[in-house]
Amino acid sequence: MEQNKSKSYGTALYTIITVFFFWGFLAASNGIFIPFCKAHFNLSQFESQLIDFTFYGGYFIGSLGLYFASQITKVDFLNKLGYKNGIIWGLVLSAVGALLMVPAVDSGSFGFILGAFFVIALGFSLQQTAANPFVIALGTPETGANRLNLAGGVNNFGTLLGPVIVSIVLFGSASKLIPAIDVKITSINNLYFILAGLFIAVAIFFWLSNLPKVTSDEKIEASHKTNTPLFIIFLAFLIILVAGPASNFFGELITKNHGFIIDAASIKKYGSLPLDQLAKLNIDATLKLHLTYLTQQVGFIKSCFVYSSLLIILLTLIITVFKTGKNKEGWGAMQYPQLIYGMIAIFTYVGTEVTIQSNMGSLLKTPEFGGFSAAQIAPFISLYWGSLMIGRWTGAIAVSKLPKESKSALTIIIPIIAFGVILLINTLSGANVQSLYVYVFLVFILMAGFIFGQERPVATLSIFGILGVIAMVIGLITTGNISLFAFISGGLCCSIMWPSIFALSIAGLGKYTSQGSAFLIMMILGGSIIPPVQGILADSTQHSFTWISGIHLSYIVPVFGFAYMAFFAWKAGAVLKKQGIDIDHVEASGGH
């Protein structure tokens, strides 16, 4: 490493963590933008979740590309480029994506919009891969966790402000009653012009800043056997990408073979409408019957594609565990079972974290959850992401060097302060937050979880995994505010999972720690796959049950997500014990 470890890089650190804000800001803003797109483009729930698919898919493709570039050149490609340059180019790429969003929105093409989101996410992938190790490199390794937690706090502040600011830009306020369909296109264009300008401004600031040069010419050890599972996972990712066009093609083919004749103009005009919207159309009864059959066939085929993608990814990683157990040579970091189980856990965690809020906009529009308009959901989305901030601010106490008594006191004080910040920001935005006060009782449960976890990753992850399952089940069997706050509390449960999973997954990897970390970053892919899985479940069950709506029932997906994370805590603990690693002293740090 070309850096002076003894030198203080405080200014450099504060410069770098500005990009952490953008990641959180835009990721959380999707919770507002998704319901807008669903209404504006008449999308099904599955189609609306393609925003998350492309956004988090960009992270996966970017990380995968960097990994294979390093494997081919036998040198860590990003380290060779330099972390500073990596962040600058990532910001420029995200700015290009933001500018592409303007003609994409003007064109009225949802596919174009998804493409622009993908470019933004590619830039974020490059930024994140460079910024995390850069933050660690700005000082001694012993204090690296503190710097990452500071950066994570900035990221969480972005997730809190994102939904509020985007709602104000689109609707005029965070609580103004304006239907999403009436939003002016110029408002969206202004939002992305501002973002592009900020990206460019920060890139120029980085370029002019006197940041330390941090590079490495370290040779990369070949791990050729890892290429096959990663390539299969890439193909599984593409399955969802082609699910829409392929299901439309085969659906039309099956419909015609069964004697249902629909002209091309009707298919183009009505064929993409969800069943509930199709039922309301004032058209010929025969045409409606034929269109309904077509929609059902398309939906069934699409669900097969989506579920197959998820199944292939999970089976690939599970099979890899068994293969590495027989012969570890050539597998690199994947020879360690805790890493592969951890890859599944990161995949599940990110997918669970994202899908809860991405589908929440549609959930809030249903009568049993208040029938909120698109402009009214910002405080709830903000509270969800703010819940992650509450947990991560509380978790940051663990890496401090304060006495035990002071830590215990702060474990009670910090969550209350963080909750107060959430209420204050939403109040200043014009939202009515009185209905959110009762949520403080769930914050108290978070405090109890931290106290019982006692800074041990296995215990903490187990507790919050089980609490997550309980919260989601309560949300499924109730309606109204009880159910809504139960689902939102998933943010509290998710808040500690990234650092705990990460710490348990890379423990004992030795020289493969860097490669293992790269594999874990790739599994942010879960945020791309799991939301469409919940979306297709919501669509396919929309008319199957009379006692619960499809979108409500679809929240069974995060139940399985939290259940696996509780299982991972137990499994990783058992594996690490066999390897002679003291799991009670594995340091949990960082944040996503």
PDB file of C-alpha atoms in Angstrom, residues 61 86 96 331 506:
ATOM      1  CA  ILE A  61     -22.745  -7.060 -12.767  1.00  0.00           C
ATOM      2  CA  GLY A  86     -12.266   4.311  -9.001  1.00  0.00           C
ATOM      3  CA  VAL A  96     -24.291   9.676 -17.042  1.00  0.00           C
ATOM      4  CA  TRP A 331     -11.812 -23.012  -4.862  1.00  0.00           C
ATOM      5  CA  ILE A 506     -14.962 -13.894   6.512  1.00  0.00           C
TER       6      ILE A 506
END
